[in-house]
Coordinates of C-alpha atoms in Angstrom, one line a residue:
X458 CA 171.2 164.7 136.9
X459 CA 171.3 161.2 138.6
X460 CA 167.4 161.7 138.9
X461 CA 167.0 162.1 135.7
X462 CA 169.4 159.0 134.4
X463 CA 167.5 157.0 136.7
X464 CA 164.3 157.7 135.6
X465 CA 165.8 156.7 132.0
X466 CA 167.4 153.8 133.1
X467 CA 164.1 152.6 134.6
X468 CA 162.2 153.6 131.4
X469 CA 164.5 151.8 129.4
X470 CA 164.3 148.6 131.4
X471 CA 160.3 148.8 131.5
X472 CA 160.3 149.2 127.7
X473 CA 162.9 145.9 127.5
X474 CA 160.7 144.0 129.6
X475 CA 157.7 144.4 127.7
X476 CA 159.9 143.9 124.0
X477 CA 160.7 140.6 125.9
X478 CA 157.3 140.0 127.1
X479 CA 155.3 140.5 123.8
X480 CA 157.2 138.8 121.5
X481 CA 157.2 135.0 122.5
X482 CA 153.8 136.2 123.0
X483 CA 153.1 136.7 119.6
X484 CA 154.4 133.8 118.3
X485 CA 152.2 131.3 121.0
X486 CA 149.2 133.2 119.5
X487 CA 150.0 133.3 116.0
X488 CA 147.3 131.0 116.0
X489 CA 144.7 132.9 117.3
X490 CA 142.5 134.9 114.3
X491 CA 140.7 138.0 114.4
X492 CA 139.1 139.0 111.3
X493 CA 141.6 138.8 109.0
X494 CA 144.8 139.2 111.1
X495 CA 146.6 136.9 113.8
X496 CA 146.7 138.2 117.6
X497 CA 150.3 137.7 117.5
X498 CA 150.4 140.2 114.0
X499 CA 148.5 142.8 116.3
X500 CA 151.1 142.5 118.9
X501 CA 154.1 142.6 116.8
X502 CA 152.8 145.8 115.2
X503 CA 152.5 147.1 118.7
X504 CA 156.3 146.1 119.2
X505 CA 157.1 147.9 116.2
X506 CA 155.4 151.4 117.3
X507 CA 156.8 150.8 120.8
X508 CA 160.6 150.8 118.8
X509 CA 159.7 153.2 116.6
X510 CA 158.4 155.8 118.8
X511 CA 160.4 155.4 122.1
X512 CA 163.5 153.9 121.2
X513 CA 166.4 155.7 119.4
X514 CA 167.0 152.3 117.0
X515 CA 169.0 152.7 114.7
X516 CA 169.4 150.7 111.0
X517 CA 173.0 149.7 109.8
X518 CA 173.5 150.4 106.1
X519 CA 173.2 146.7 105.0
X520 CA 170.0 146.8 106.9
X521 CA 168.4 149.5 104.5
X522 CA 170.6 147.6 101.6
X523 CA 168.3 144.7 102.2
X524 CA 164.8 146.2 102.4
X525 CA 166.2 148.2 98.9
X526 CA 167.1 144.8 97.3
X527 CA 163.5 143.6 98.7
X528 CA 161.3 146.5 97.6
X529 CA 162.7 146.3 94.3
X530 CA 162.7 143.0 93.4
X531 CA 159.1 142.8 94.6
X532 CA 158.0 146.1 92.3
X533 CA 160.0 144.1 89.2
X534 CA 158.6 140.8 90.2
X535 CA 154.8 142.2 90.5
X536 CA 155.0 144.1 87.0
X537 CA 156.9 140.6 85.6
X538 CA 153.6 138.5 87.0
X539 CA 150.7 141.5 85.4
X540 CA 152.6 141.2 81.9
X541 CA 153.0 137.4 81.8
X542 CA 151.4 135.8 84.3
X543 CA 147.3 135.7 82.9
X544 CA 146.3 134.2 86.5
X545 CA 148.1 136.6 88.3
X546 CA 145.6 138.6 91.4
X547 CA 147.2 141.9 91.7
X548 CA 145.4 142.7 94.9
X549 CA 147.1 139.5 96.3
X550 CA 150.2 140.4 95.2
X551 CA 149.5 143.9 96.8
X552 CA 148.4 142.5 100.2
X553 CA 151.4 140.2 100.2
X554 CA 153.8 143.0 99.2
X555 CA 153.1 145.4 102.1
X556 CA 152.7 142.4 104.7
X557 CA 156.5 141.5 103.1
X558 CA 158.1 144.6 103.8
X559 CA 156.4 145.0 107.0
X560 CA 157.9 141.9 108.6
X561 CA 161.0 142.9 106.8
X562 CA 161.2 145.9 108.9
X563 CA 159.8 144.5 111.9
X564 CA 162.8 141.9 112.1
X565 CA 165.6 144.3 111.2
X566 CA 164.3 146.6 113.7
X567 CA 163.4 144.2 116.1
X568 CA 166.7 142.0 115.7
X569 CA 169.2 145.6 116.1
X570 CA 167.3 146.3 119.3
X571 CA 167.8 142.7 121.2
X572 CA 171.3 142.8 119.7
X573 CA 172.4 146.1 120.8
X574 CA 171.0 146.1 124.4
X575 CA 171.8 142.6 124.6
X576 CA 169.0 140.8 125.8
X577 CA 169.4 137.2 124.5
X578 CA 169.9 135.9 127.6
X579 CA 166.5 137.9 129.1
X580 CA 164.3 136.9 126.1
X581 CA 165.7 133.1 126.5
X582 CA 164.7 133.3 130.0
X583 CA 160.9 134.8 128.6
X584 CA 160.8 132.1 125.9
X585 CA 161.3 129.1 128.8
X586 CA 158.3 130.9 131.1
X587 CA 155.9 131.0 128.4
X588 CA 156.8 127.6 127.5
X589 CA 156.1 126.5 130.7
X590 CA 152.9 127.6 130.9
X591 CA 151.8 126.4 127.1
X592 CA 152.7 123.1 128.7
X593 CA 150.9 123.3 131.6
X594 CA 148.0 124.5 129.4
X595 CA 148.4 121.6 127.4
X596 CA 148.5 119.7 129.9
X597 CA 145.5 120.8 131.7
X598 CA 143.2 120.4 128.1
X599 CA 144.3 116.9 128.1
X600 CA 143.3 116.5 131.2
X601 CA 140.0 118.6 130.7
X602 CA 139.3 116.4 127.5
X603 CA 140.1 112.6 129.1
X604 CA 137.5 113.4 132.8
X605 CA 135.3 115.3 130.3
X606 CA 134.3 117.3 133.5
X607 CA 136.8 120.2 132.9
X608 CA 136.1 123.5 130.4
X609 CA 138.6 123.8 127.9
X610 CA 137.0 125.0 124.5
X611 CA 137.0 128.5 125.9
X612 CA 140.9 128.8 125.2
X613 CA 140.1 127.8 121.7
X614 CA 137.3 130.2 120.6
X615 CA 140.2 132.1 118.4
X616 CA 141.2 129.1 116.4
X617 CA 139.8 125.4 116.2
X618 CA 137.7 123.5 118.5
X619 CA 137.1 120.7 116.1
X620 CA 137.7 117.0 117.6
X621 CA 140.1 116.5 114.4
X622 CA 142.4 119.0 115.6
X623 CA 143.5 117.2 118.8
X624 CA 143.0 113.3 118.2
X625 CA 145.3 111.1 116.6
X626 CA 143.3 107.5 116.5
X627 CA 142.3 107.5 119.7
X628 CA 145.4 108.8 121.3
X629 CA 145.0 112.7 122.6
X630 CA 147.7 115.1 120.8
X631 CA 148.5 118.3 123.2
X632 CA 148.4 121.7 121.3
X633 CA 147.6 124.1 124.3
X634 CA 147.1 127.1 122.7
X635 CA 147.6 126.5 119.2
X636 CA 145.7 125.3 116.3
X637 CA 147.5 122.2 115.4
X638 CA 149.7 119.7 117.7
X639 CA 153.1 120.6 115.3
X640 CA 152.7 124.4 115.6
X641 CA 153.2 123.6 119.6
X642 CA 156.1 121.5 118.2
X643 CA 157.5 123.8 116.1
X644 CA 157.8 126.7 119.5
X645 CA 159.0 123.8 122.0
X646 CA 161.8 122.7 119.3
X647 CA 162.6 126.6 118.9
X648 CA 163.3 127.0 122.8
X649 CA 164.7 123.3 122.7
X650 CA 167.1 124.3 120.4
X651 CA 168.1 127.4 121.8
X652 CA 168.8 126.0 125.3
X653 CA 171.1 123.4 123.3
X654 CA 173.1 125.5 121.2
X655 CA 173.3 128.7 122.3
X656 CA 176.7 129.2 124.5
X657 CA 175.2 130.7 127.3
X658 CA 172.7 129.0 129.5
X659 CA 170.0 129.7 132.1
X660 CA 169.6 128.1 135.5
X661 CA 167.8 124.8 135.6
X662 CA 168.1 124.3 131.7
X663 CA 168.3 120.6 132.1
X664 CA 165.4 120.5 133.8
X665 CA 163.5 122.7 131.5
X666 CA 164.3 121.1 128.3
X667 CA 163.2 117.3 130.1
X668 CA 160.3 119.4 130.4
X669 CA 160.6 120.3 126.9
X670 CA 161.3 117.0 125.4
X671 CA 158.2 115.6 127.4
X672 CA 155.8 118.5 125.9
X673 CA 157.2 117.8 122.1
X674 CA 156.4 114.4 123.0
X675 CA 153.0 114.8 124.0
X676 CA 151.8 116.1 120.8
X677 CA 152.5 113.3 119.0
X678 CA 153.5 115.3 115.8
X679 CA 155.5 113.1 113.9
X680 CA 158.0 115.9 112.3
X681 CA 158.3 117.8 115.6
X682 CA 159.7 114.7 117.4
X683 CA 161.6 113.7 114.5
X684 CA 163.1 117.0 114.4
X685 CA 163.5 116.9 118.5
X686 CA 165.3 113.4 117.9
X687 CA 168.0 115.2 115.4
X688 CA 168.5 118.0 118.0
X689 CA 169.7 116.0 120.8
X690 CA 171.4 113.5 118.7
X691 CA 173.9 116.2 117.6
X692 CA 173.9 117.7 120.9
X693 CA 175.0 114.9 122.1
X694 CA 177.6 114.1 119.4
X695 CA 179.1 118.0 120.0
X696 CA 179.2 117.4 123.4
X697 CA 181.2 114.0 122.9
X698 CA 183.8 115.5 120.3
X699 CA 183.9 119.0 122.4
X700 CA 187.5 120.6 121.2
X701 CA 187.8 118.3 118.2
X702 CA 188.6 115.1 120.5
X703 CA 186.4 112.4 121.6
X704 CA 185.9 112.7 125.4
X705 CA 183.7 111.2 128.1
X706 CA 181.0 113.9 129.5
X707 CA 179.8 113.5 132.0
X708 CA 176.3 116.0 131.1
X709 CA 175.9 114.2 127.9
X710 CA 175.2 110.7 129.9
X711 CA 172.9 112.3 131.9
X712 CA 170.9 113.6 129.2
X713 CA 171.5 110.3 127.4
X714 CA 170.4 108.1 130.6
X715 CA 167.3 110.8 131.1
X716 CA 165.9 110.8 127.4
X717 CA 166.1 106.8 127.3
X718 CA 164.3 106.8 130.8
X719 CA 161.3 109.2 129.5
X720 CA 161.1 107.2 125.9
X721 CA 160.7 103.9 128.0
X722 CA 157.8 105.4 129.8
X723 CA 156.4 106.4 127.0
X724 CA 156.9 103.8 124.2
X725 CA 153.6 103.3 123.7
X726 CA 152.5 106.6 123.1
X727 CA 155.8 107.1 120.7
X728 CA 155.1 103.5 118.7
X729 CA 152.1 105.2 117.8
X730 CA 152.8 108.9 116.8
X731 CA 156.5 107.2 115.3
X732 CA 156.6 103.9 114.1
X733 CA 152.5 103.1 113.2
X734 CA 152.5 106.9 111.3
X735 CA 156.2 105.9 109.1
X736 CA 154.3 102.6 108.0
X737 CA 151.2 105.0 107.0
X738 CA 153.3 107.3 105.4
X739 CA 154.9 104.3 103.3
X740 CA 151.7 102.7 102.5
X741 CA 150.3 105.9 101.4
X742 CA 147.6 106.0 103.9
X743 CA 149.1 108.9 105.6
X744 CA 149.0 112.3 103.4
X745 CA 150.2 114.8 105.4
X746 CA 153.9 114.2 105.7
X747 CA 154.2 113.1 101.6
X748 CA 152.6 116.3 100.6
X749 CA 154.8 118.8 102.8
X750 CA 157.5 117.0 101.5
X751 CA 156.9 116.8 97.6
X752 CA 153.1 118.0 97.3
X753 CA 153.9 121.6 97.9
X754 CA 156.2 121.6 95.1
X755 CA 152.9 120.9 92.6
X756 CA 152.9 124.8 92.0
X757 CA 156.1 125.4 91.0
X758 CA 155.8 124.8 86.8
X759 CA 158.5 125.2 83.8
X760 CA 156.8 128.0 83.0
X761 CA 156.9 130.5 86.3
X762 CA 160.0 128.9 88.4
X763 CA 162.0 132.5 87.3
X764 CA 159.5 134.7 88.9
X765 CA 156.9 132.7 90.5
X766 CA 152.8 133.0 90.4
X767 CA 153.4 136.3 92.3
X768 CA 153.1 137.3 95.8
X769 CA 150.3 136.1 97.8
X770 CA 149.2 133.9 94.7
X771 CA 150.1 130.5 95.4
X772 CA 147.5 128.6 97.8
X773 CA 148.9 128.2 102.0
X774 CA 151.1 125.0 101.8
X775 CA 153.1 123.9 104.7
X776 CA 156.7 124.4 103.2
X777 CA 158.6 127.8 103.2
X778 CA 160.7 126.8 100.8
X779 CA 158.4 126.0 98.2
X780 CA 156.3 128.5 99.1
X781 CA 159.6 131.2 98.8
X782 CA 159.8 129.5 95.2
X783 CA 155.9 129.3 93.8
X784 CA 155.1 132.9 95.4
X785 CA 158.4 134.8 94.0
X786 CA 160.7 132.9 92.1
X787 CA 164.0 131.3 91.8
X788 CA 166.2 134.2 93.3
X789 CA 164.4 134.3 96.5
X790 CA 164.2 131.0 97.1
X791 CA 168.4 130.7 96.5
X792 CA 168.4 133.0 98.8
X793 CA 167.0 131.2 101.5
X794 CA 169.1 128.7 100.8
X795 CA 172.2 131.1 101.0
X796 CA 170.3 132.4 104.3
X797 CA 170.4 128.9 105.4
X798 CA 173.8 127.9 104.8
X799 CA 175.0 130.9 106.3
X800 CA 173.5 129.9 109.9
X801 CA 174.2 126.2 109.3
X802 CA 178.3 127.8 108.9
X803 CA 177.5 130.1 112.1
X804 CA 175.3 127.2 114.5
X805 CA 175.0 123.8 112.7
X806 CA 171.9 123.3 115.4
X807 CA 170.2 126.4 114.8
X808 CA 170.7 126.1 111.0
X809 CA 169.1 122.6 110.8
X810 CA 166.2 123.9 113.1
X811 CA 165.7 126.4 110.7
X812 CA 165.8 124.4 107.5
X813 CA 163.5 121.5 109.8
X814 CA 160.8 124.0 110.5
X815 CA 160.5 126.1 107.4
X816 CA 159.7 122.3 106.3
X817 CA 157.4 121.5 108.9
X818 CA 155.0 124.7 109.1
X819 CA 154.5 127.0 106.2
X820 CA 153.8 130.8 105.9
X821 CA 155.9 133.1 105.4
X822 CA 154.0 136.0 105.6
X823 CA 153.2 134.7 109.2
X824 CA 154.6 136.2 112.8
X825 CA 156.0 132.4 113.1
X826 CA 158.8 133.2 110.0
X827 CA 159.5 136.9 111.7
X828 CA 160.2 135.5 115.1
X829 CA 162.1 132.3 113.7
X830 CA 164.9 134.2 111.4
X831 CA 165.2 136.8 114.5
X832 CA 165.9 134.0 117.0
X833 CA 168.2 131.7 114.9
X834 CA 170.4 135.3 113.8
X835 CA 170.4 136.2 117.6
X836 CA 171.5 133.0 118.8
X837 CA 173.9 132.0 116.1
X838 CA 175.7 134.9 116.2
X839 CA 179.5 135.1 117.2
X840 CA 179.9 135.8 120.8
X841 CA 181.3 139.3 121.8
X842 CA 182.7 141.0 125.4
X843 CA 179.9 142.4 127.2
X844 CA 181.7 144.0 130.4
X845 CA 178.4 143.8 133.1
X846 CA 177.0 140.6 131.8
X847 CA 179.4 137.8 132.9
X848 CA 178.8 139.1 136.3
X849 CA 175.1 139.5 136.6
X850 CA 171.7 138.8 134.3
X851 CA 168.7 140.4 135.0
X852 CA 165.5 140.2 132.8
X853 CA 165.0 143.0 131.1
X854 CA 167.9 145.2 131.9
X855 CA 169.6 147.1 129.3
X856 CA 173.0 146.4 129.0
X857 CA 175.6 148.3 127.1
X858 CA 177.2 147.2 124.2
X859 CA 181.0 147.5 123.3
X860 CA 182.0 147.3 119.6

C-alpha cells in the first residue's frame, strides 16, 4: 500500500511539474507560428489532454453553467449574423466558434486544477524562471545586434526578423523571444504584477522584479512602461496606507529609492521611449497608440453593436475590448466589463493589469487571453487555510485542499 501511494504521489508531482512547466511556456511562444497555429496553442492543447486523460478534474456546476451560456449565445449569435449580417464569413465564424469554446474549456479546466492542488505559489515560482531567461535572451540579442558579431536571427525564424520589429529611431527595443517589444511587456508586467499583489511571495522577489522593471524598460514599449509605472505607483500607495492608516514602510522606500536609482541611469533611454513618443502621439505623428485607443472602435457601427460582425469577422486589432464588441456584440462585451469589475472588487492591481493589457495587445482567440484571465482569477482570489503550505513550498508538489 505505501508503494503504491508513493508511486501516485510521485506521478502526481511529475504531472504538476510539467502543468507548471508548459504553461508560461506557452504564453513566451505565443509568438512563435507554425502553419496556421501558435507553438504556445500546440502546447496548451497538450496541457489539456495531459488533464483530461490523467487527472481526475473535475468541473463545478457554474463551470458547465458558463460554457452553456457560451455555446448558446454563440449558436444564436452565428444564425443572428447569416440572417442579417450580408458580410458575414460563416467559415470564420465557425473557426472562431470552436477555437472559443476550446479556450473556454482549456481555462476552466486548467484554472480548477492549479486551484485545487494549489499550485500558485509553484507556477509563480515557474513564471519568475522563464522570465529570467526571456531577459537574458533579450539581453543577449541586444547584445548580438549592437557587436554585430553574435547570431541571433535563428531564435526568430518562427516569427519576425524584420529590422522594424526591434528598432525604435535608432534606439534598440528588447523582445527576446517575441514578435514585438510590448508582447515581452505585456508577460514582464503579468509576473510584475503578480509578485506585487499577490499575498504570498517568493524568495528574492525584490530582486526579481528590479530585474523585472529593468527588462520592461528595455523594450521601450511605451504602454508597457506606462502600465509598469501605474503598478508600482499603487504598490506603493497600498503599502503606505497598509490597514487603512498612513504609515512609514520601510520596503516601500527601498523600492521607491531603487526605481528612482534605475530611472536615473536610464533617463535617456526612457526620454526617448516616454516623453519624445507622448509628443508624437500628440502631434499625430505616432499611430500606434491613437489607433489602439479609438481606431479599433472603427468596426463597431449603429447597425451591428447588438450582435457584432460575427465571430472571427472583424480584422486583428490590438484591443480586447473592442474586439469582444465588433466580433460578438454588446452582451459579451458587458461582460468583460462585469468580468473586470469583479477582479478590480477582488485585487484592484490585478484588475487594472487586466483592463491595461486587454488594451495593450489584442486577440482574444489567442493563448495570451487564456493564460491572462487564469492568472488574474488565481491570484485575486480570497486566500484560504492550506494546512502543509505555511510550513513548506516545493515546486510542483500537490498539496491538498481543505474546503
Amino acid at each position: 500500500m505505501v508503494s503504491l501511494y508513493s508511486k501516485s504521489n510521485k506521478s502526481k508531482i511529475l504531472i504538476n511539474n510539467l502543468i507548471l512547466l508548459l504553461l508560461p511556456l506557452g504564453l513566451i511562444l505565443s509568438d512563435w507560428i507554425i502553419g496556421i497555429f501558435s507553438v504556445g496553442d500546440f502546447l496548451f492543447f497538450s496541457i489539456l489532454l495531459i488533464l483530461l486523460f490523467t487527472q481526475n478534474v473535475f468541473l463545478e456546476i457554474m463551470d458547465y453553467k458558463i460554457l452553456s451560456l457560451i455555446s448558446v449565445y454563440l449558436a444564436v449569435n452565428f444564425f443572428l449574423n447569416i440572417e442579417f449580417n450580408n458580410n458575414f464569413d460563416a467559415n470564420s465564424a465557425i473557426a472562431a466558434t470552436i477555437k472559443i469554446l476550446y479556450y473556454s474549456v482549456f481555462v476552466l479546466i486548467t484554472y480548477r486544477f492549479l486551484s485545487i492542488r494549489n499550485l500558485e505559489m509553484s507556477l509563480l515560482k515557474y513564471l519568475n524562471i522563464y522570465s529570467i531567461l526571456v531577459i537574458l535572451i533579450g539581453l543577449y540579442i541586444s547584445l548580438a545586434i549592437y557587436t554585430g558579431n553574435l547570431p541571433f536571427k535563428f531564435i526568430w525564424k518562427l516569427t519576425r526578423t524584420d529590422e522594424l520589429s526591434y528598432f525604435y529611431n535608432e534606439t534598440i527595443r528588447m523582445r527576446s523571444v517575441f514578435s514585438e517589444p510590448a508582447h515581452l511587456g505585456f508577460y514582464l508586467n503579468l509576473n510584475l504584477s503578480i509578485n506585487l499583489f499577490f499575498k504570498r511571495k517568493i524568495n528574492f522577489t525584490k530582486y526579481i522584479n528590479l530585474l523585472l522593471l529593468g527588462g520592461i524598460i528595455l523594450t521601450f514599449s511605451y504602454s508597457s512602461i506606462a502600465i509598469m509605472i501605474i503598478l508600482i505607483l499603487l504598490y506603493g500607495v497600498n503599502l503606505l496606507l497598509e490597514n487603512g492608516t498612513f504609515r512609514f514602510n520601510k520596503m516601500a522606500f527601498i523600492y521607491m529609492i531603487l526605481i528612482l536609482l534605475l530611472i536615473y541611469i536610464s533617463h535617456d533611454f526612457l526620454y526617448k521611449s516616454l516623453i519624445e513618443r507622448s509628443f508624437s502621439i500628440i502631434n499625430g505623428e505616432d499611430g500606434s497608440a491613437s489607433s489602439r485607443i479609438f481606431g479599433s472602435w472603427e468596426y463597431v457601427q449603429q447597425n451591428n453593436f447588438l450582435i457584432g460582425n460575427g465571430a472571427g469577422n472583424t480584422p486583428p486589432i490590438t484591443n480586447n475590448f473592442a474586439y469582444m464588441i465588433s466580433d460578438l456584440g454588446i452582451l459579451p462585451f458587458l461582460m468583460s466589463i462585469l468580468f473586470s469589475g469583479f477582479i478590480l472588487q477582488r485585487n484592484v492591481g490585478l484588475g487594472l493589469l487586466f483592463i491595461f493589457l486587454n488594451f495593450q495587445k489584442g486577440g482574444y482567440l489567442s493563448p495570451t487571453l487564456s493564460v491572462l484571465i487564469i492568472c488574474v482569477i488565481l491570484y485575486s482570489k480570497r486566500e484560504k487555510k492550506f494546512k502543509s503550505f505555511e510550513s513548506k513550498s516545493t515546486i510542483g508538489h500537490d498539496f491538498k485542499y481543505n474546503s
